[in-house]
JSON list of C-alpha atoms in Angstrom, two decimals:
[
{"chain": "A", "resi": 1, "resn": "UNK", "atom": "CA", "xyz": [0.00, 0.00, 0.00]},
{"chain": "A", "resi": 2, "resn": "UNK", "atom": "CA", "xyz": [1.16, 3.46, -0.56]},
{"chain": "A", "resi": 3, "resn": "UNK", "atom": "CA", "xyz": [1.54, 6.70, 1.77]},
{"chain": "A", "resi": 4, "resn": "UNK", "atom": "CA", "xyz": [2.21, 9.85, 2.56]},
{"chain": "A", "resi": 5, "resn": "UNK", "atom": "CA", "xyz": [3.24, 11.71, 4.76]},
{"chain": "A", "resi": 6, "resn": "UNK", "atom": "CA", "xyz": [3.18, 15.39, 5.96]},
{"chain": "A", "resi": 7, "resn": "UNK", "atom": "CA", "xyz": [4.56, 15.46, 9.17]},
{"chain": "A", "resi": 8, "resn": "UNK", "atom": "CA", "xyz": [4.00, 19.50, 9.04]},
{"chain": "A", "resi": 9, "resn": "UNK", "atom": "CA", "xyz": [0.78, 20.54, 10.81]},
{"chain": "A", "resi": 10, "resn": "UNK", "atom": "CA", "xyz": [1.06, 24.16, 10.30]},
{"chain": "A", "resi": 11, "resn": "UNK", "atom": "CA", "xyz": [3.86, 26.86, 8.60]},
{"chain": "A", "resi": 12, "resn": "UNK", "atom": "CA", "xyz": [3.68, 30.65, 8.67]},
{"chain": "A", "resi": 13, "resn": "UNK", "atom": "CA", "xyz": [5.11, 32.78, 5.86]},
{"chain": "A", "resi": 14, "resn": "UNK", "atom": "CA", "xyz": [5.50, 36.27, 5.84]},
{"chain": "A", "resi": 15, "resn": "UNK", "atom": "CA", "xyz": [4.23, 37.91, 2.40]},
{"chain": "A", "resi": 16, "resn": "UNK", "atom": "CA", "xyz": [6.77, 38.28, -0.08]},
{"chain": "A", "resi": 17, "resn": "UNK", "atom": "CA", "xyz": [9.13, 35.62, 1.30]},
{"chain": "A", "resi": 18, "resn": "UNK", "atom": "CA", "xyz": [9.77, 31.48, -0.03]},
{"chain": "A", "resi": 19, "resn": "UNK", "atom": "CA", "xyz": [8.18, 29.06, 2.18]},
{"chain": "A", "resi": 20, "resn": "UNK", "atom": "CA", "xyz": [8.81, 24.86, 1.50]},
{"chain": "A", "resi": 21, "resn": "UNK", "atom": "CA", "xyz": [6.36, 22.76, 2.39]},
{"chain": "A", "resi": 22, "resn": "UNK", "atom": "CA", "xyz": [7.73, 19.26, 2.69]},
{"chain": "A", "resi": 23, "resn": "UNK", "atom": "CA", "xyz": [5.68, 15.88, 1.79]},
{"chain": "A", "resi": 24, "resn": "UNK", "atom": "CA", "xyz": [7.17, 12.20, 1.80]},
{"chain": "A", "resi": 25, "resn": "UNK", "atom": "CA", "xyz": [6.00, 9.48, 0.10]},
{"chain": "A", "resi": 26, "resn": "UNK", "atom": "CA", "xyz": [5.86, 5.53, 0.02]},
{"chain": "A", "resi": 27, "resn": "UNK", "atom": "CA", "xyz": [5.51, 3.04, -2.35]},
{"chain": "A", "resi": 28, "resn": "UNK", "atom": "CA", "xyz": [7.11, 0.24, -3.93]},
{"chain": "A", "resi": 29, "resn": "UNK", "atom": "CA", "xyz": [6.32, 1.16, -7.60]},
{"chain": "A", "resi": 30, "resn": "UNK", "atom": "CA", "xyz": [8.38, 2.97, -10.27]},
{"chain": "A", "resi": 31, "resn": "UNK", "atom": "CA", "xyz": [5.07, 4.39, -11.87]},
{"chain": "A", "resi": 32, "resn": "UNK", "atom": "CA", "xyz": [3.28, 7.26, -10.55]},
{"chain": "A", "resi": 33, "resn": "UNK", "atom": "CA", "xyz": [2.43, 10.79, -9.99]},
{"chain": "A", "resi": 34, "resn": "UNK", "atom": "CA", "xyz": [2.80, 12.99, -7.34]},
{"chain": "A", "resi": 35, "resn": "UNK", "atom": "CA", "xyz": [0.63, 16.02, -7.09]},
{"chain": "A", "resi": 36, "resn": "UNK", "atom": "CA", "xyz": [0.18, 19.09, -4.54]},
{"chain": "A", "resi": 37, "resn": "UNK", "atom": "CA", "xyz": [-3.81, 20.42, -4.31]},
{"chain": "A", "resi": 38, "resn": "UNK", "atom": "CA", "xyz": [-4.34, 23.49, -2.20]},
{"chain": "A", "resi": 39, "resn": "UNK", "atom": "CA", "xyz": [-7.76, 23.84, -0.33]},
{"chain": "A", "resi": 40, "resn": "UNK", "atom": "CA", "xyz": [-8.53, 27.62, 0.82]},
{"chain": "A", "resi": 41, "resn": "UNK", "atom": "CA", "xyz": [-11.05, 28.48, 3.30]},
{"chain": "A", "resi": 42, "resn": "UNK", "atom": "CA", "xyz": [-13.47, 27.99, 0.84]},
{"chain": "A", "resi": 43, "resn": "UNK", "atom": "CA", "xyz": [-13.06, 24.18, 0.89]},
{"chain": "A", "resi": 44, "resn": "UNK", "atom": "CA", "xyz": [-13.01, 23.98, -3.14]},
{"chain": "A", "resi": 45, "resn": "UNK", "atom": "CA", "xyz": [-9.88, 21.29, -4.24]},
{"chain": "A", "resi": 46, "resn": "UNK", "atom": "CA", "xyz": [-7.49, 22.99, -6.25]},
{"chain": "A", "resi": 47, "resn": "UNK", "atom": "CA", "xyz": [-4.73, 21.67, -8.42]},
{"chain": "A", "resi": 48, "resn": "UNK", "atom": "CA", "xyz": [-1.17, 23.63, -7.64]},
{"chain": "A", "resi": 49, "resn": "UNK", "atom": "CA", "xyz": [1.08, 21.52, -9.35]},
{"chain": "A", "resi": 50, "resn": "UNK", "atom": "CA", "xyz": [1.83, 17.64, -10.96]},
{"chain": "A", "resi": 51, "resn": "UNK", "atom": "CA", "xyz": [5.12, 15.75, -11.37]},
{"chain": "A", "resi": 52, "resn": "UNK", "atom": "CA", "xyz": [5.34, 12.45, -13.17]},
{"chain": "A", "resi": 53, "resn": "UNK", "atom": "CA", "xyz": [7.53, 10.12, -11.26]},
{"chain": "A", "resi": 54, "resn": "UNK", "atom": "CA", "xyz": [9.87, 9.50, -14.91]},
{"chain": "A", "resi": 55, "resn": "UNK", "atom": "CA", "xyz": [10.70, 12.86, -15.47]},
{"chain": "A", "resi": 56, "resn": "UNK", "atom": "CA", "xyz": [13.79, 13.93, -13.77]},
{"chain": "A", "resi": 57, "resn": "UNK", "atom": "CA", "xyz": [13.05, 17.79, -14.55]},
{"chain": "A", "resi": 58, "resn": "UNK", "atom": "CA", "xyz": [11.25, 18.91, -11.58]},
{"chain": "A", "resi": 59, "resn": "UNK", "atom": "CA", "xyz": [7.69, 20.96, -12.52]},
{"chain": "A", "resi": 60, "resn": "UNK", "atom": "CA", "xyz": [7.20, 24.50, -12.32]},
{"chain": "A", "resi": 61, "resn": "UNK", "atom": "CA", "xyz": [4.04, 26.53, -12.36]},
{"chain": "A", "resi": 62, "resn": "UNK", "atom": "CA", "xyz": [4.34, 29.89, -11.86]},
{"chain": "A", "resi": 63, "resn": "UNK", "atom": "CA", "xyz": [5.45, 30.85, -8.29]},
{"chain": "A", "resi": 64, "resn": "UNK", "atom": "CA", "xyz": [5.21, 27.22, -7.16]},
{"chain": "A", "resi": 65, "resn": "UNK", "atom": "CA", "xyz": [7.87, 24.99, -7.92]},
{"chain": "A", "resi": 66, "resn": "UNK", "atom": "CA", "xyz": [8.60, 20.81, -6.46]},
{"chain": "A", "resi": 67, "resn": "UNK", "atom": "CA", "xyz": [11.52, 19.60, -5.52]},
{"chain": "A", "resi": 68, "resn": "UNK", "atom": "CA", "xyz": [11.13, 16.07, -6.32]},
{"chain": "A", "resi": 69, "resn": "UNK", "atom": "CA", "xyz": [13.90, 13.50, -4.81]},
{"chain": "A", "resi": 70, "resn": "UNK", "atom": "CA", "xyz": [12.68, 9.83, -6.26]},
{"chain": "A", "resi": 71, "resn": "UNK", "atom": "CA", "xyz": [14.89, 7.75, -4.37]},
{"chain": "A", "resi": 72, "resn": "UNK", "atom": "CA", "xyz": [14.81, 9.94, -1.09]},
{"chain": "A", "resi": 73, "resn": "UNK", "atom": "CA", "xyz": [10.84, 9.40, -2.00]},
{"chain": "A", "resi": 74, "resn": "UNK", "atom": "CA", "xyz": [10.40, 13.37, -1.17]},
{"chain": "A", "resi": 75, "resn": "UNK", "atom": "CA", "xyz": [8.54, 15.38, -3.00]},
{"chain": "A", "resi": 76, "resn": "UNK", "atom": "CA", "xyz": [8.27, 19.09, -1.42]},
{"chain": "A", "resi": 77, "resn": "UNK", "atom": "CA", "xyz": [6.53, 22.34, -2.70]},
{"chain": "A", "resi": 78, "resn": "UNK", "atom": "CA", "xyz": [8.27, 25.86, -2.85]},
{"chain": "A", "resi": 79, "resn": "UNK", "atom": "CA", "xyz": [6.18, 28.99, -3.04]},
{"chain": "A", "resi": 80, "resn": "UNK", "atom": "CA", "xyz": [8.37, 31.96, -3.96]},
{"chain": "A", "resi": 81, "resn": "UNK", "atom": "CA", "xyz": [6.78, 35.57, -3.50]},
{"chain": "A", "resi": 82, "resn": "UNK", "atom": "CA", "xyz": [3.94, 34.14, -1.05]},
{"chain": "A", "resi": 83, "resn": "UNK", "atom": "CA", "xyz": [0.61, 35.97, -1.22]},
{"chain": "A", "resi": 84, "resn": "UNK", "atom": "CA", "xyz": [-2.29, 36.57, 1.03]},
{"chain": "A", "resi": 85, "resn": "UNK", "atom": "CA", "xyz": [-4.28, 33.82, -1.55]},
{"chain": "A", "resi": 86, "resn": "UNK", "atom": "CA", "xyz": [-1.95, 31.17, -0.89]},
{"chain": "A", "resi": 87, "resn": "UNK", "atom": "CA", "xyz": [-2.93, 30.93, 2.38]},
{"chain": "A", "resi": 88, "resn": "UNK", "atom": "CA", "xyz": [-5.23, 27.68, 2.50]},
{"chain": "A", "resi": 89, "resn": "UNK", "atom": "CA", "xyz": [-4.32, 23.65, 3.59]},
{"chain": "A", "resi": 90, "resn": "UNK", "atom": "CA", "xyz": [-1.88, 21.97, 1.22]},
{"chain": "A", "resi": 91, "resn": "UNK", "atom": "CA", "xyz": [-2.39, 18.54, 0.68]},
{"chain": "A", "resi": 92, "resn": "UNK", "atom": "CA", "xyz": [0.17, 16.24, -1.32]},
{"chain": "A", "resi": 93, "resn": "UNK", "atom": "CA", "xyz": [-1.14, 13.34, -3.03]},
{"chain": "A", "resi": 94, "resn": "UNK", "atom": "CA", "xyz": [0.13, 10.52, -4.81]},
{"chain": "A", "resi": 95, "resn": "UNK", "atom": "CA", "xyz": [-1.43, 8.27, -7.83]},
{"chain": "A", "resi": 96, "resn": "UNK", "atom": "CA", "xyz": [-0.16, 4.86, -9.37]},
{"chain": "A", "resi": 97, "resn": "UNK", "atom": "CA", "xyz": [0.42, 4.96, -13.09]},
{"chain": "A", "resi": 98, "resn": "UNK", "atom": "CA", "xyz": [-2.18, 2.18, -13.89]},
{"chain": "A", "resi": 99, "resn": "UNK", "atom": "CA", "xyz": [-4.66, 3.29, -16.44]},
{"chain": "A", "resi": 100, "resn": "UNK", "atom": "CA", "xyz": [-8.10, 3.83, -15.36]},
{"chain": "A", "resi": 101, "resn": "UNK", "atom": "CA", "xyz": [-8.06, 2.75, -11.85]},
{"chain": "A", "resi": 102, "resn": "UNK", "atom": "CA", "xyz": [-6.24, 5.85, -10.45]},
{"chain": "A", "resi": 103, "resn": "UNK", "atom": "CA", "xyz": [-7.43, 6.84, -7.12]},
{"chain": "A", "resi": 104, "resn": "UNK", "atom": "CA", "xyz": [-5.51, 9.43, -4.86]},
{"chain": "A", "resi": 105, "resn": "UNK", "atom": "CA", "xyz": [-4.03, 9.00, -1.61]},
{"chain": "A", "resi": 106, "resn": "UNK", "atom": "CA", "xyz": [-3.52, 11.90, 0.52]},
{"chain": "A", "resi": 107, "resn": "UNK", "atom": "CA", "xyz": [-1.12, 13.15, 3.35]},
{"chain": "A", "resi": 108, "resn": "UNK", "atom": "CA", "xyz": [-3.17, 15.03, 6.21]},
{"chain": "A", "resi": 109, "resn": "UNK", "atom": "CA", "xyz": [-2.28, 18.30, 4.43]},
{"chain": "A", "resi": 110, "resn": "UNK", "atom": "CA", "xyz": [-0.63, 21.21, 6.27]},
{"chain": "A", "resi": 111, "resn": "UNK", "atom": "CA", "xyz": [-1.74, 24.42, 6.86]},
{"chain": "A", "resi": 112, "resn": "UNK", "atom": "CA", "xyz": [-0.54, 27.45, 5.42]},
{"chain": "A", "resi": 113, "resn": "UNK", "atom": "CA", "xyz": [-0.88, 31.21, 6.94]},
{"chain": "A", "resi": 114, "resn": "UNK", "atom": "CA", "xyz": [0.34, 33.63, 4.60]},
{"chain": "A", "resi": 115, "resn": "UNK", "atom": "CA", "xyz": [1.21, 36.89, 6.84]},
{"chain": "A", "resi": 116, "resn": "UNK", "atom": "CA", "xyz": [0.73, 40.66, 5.59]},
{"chain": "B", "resi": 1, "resn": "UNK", "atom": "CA", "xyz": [-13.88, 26.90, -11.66]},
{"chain": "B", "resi": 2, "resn": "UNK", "atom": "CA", "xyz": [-12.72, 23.38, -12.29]},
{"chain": "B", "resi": 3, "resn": "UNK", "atom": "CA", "xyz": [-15.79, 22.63, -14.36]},
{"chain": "B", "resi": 4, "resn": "UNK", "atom": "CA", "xyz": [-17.18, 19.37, -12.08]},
{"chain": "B", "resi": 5, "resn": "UNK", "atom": "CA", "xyz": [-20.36, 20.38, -10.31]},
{"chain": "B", "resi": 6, "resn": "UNK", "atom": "CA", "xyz": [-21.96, 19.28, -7.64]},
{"chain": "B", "resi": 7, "resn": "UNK", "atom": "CA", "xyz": [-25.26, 19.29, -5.73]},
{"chain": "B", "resi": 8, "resn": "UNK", "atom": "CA", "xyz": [-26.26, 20.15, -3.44]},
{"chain": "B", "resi": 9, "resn": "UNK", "atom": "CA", "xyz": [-23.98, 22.39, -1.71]},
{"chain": "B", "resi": 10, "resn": "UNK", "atom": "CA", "xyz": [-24.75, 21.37, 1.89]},
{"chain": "B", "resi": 11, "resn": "UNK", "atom": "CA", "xyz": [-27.24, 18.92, 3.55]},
{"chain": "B", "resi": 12, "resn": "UNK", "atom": "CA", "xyz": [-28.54, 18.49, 6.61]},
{"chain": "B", "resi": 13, "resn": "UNK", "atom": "CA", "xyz": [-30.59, 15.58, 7.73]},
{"chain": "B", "resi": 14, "resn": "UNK", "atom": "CA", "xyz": [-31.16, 13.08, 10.69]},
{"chain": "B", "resi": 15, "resn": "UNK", "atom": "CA", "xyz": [-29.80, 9.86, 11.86]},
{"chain": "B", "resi": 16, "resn": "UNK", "atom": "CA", "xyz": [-31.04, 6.78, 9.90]},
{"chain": "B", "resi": 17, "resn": "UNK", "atom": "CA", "xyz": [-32.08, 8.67, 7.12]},
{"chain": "B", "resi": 18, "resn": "UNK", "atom": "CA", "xyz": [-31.01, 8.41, 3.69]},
{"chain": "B", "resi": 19, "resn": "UNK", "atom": "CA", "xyz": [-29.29, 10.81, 0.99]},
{"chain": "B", "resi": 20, "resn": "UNK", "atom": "CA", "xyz": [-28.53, 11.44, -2.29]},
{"chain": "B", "resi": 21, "resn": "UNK", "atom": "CA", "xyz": [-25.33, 13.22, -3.88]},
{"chain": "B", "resi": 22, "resn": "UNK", "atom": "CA", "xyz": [-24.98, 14.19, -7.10]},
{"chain": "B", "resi": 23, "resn": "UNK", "atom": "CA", "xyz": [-22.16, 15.64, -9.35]},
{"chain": "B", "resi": 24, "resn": "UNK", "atom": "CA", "xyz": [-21.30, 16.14, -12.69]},
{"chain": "B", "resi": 25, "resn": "UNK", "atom": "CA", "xyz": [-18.11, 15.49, -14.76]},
{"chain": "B", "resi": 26, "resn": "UNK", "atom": "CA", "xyz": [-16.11, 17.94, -16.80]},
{"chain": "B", "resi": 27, "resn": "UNK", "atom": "CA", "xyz": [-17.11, 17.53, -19.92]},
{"chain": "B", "resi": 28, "resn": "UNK", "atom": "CA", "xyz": [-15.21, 14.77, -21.96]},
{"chain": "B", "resi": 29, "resn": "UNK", "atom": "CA", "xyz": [-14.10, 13.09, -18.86]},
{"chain": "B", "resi": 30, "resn": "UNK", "atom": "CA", "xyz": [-15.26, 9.48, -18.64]},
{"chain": "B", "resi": 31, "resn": "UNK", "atom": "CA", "xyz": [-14.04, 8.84, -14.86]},
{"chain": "B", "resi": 32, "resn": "UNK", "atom": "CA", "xyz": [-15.30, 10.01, -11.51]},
{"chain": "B", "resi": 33, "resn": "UNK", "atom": "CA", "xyz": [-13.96, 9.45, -8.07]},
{"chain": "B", "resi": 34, "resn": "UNK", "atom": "CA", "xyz": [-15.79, 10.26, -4.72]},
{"chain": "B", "resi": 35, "resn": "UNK", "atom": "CA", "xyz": [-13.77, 11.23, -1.72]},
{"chain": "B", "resi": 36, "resn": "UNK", "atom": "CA", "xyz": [-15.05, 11.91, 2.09]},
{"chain": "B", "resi": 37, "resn": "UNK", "atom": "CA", "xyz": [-12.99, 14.65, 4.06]},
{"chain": "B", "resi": 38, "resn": "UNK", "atom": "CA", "xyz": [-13.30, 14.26, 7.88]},
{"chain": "B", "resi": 39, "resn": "UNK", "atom": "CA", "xyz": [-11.69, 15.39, 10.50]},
{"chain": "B", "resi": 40, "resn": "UNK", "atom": "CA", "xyz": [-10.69, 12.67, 12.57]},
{"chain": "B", "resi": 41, "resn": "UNK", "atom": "CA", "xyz": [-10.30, 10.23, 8.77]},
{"chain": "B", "resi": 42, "resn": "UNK", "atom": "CA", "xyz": [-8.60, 13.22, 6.25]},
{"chain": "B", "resi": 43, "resn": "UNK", "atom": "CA", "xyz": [-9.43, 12.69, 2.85]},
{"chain": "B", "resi": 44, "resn": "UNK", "atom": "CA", "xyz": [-10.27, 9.30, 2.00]},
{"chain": "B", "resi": 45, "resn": "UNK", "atom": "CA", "xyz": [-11.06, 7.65, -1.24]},
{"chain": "B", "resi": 46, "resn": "UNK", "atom": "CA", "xyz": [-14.20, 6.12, -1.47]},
{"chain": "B", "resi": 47, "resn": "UNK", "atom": "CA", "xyz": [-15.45, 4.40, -5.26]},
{"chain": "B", "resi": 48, "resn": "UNK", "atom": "CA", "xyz": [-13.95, 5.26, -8.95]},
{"chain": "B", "resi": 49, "resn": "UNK", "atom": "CA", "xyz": [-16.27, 4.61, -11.90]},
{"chain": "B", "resi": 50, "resn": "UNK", "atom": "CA", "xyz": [-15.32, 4.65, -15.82]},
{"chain": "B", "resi": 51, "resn": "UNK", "atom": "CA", "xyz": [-17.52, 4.92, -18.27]},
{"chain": "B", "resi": 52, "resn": "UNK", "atom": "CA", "xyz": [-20.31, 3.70, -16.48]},
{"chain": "B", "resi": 53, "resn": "UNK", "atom": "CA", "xyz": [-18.59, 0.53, -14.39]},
{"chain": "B", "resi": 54, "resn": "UNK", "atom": "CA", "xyz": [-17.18, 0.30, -11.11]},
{"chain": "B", "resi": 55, "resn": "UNK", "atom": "CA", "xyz": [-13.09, 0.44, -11.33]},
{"chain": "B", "resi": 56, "resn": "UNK", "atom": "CA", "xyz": [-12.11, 1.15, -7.81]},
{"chain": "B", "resi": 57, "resn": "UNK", "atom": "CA", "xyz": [-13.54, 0.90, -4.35]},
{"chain": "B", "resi": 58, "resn": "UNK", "atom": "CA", "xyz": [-11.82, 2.02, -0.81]},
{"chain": "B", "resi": 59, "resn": "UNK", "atom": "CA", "xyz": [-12.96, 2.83, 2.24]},
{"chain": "B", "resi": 60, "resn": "UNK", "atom": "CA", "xyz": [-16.46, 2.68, 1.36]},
{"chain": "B", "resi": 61, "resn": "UNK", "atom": "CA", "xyz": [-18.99, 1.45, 4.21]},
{"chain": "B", "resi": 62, "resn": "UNK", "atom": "CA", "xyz": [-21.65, -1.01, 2.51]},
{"chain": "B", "resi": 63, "resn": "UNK", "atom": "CA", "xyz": [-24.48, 1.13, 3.55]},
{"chain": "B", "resi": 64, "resn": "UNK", "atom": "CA", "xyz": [-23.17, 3.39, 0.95]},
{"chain": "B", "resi": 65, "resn": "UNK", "atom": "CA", "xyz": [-23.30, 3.22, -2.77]},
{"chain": "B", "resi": 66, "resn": "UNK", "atom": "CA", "xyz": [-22.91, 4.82, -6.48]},
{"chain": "B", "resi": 67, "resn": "UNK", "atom": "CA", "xyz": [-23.59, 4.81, -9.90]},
{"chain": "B", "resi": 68, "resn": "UNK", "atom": "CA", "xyz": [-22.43, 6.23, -12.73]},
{"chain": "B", "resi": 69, "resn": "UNK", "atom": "CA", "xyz": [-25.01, 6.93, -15.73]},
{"chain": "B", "resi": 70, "resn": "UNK", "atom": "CA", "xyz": [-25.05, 6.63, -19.08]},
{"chain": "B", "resi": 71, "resn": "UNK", "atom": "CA", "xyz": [-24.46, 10.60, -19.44]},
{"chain": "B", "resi": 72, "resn": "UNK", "atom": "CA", "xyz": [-21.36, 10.25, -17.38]},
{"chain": "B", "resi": 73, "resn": "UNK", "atom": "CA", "xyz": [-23.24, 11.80, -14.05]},
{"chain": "B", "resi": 74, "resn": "UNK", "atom": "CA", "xyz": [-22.53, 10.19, -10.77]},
{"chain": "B", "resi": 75, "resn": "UNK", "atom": "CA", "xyz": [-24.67, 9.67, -7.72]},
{"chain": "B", "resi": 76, "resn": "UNK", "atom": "CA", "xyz": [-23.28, 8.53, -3.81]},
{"chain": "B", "resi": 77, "resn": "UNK", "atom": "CA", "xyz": [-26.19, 7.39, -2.01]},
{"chain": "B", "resi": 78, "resn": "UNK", "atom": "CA", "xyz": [-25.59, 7.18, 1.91]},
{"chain": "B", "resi": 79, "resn": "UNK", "atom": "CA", "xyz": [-28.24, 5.18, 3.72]},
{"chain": "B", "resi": 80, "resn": "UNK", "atom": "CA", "xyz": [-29.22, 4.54, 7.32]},
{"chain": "B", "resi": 81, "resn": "UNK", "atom": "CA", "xyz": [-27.01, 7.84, 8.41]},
{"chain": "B", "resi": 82, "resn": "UNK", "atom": "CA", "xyz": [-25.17, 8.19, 11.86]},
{"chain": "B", "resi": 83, "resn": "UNK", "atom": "CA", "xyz": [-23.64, 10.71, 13.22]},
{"chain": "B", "resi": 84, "resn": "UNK", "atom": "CA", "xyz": [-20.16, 10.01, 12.20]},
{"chain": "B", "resi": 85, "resn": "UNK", "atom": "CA", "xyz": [-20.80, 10.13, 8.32]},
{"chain": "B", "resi": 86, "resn": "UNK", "atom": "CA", "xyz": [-21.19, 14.04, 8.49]},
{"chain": "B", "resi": 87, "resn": "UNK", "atom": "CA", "xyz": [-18.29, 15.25, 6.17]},
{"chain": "B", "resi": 88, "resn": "UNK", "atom": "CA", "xyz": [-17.44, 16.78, 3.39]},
{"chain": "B", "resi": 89, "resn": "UNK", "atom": "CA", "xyz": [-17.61, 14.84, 0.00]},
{"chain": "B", "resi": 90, "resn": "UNK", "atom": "CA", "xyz": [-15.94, 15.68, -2.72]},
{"chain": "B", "resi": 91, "resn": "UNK", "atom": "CA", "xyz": [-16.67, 14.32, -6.22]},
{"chain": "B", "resi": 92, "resn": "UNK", "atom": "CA", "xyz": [-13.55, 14.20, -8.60]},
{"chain": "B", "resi": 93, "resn": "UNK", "atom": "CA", "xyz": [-12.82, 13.69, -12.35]},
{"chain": "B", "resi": 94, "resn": "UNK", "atom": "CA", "xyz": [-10.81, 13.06, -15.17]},
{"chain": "B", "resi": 95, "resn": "UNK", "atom": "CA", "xyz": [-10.11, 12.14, -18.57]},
{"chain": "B", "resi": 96, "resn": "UNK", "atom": "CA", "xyz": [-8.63, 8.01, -17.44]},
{"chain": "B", "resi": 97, "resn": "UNK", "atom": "CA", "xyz": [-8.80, 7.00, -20.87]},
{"chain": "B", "resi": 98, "resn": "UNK", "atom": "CA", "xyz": [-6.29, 5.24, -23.18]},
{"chain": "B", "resi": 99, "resn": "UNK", "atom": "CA", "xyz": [-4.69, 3.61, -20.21]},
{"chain": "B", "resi": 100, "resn": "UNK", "atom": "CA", "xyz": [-3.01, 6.66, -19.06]},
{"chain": "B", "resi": 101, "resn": "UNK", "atom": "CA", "xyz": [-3.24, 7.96, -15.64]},
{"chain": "B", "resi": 102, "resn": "UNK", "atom": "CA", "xyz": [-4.44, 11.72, -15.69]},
{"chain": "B", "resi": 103, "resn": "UNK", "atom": "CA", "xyz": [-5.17, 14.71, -13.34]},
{"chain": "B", "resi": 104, "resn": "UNK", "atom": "CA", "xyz": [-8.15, 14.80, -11.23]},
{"chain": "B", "resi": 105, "resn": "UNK", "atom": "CA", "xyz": [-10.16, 18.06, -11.25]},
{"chain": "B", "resi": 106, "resn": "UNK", "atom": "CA", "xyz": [-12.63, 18.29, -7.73]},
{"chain": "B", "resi": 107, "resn": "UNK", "atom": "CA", "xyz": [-16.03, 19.83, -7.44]},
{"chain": "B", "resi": 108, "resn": "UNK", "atom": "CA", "xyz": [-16.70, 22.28, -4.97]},
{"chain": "B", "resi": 109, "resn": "UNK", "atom": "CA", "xyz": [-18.14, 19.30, -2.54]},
{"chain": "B", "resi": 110, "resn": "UNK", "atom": "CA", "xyz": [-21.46, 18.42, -0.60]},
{"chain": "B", "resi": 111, "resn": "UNK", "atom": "CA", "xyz": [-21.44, 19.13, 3.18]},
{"chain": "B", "resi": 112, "resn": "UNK", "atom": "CA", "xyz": [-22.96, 17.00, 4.80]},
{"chain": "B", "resi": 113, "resn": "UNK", "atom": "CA", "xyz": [-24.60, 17.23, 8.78]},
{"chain": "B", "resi": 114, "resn": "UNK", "atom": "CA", "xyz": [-25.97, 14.53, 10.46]},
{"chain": "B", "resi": 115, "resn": "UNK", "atom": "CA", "xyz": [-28.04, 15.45, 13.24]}
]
């Protein structure tokens, strides 16, 4: 079975500054994906960023940026220039590569406060 | 807007009583997930469907259940309620065709109180 892990309850950022929020992973596959979903105060799911498990470039999107470490299974999330909107619960969340039966399994998420 | 609806928004009902959730795929997508997000249980994946059939199931309690329709909607139907099934559920999905493993894209969710 896989997991992960945040073992990060809670990080504040001032606004402005990088914060890295760090997620661990476990699994005994070589297939997979790795995402990071943010989930403001609103409650709505939303997608920050994706990184396939055989690409050894790490994504980028914007301001947010992974560091993704396969064989340390790490996979962490940098926000550069934090804003007042990123503040929210990140979750990280891993998927096997195996066609249609692709369910996610999440850490307990961490919760961001973004400071003016 | 991820484009995956769902209704309704919240719900509030009574022990032993029975519900209906309903959401709506992006269009083009042929898979939906449903996910609960508790408290005490974090988000937890519950039943996949493709195209109609039942791909996946975890941590789904038998007095709930789905279906996915032949216009690609999905309904969770919770039954005989208790207390501890008040949560937020979250209906997911995404393209899963072709045998390739894609991004899920999450409705807005259905709060749900038991009372």
């Amino acid at each position: 079975a896989q997991t992960v892990t945040q073992s990060q309850p809670e990080m504040s950022v001032q606004e402005a500054e990088t914060v890295t929020l760090s997620c661990t992973y476990d699994t005994s596959e070589n297939n997979y994906y790795l995402f990071w979903y943010k989930q403001p105060p609103s409650r709505q799911m939303i997608l920050v960023i994706r990184q396939e498990a055989y690409k050894q470039q790490n994504a980028t999107e914007n301001r947010f940026s992974v560091n993704f470490q396969k064989a340390a299974k790490s996979f962490s999330l940098k926000i550069s220039d934090s804003q007042l909107g990123d503040t929210a619960m990140y979750f990280c969340a891993f998927t096997l590569y195996t066609g249609a039966n692709s369910k996610l399994t999440f850490g307990k998420g961490i919760t961001l406060s973004v400071r003016p | 807007d991820s484009g995956v609806t769902q209704t309704p928004k919240h719900l509030i009902t009574a022990t032993g009583q029975r519900v209906t959730l309903r959401c709506s795929p992006r269009s083009g997508d042929l898979s939906v997930y449903w996910y609960q997000q508790s408290l005490d249980q974090g988000l937890q994946f519950l039943i996949q469907y493709y195209n109609g059939e039942e791909r996946a199931k975890g941590n789904i309690l038998e007095r709930f259940s789905a279906q996915q329709f032949p216009d690609l909607h999905s309904e969770l139907n919770l039954s005989s309620l208790e207390l501890g099934d008040s949560a937020l559920y979250f209906c997911a999905s995404s393209v899963a065709s072709g045998g390739k493993t894609d991004t899920q894209y999450f409705g807005p969710g259905t709060r749900l109180t038991v009372l």
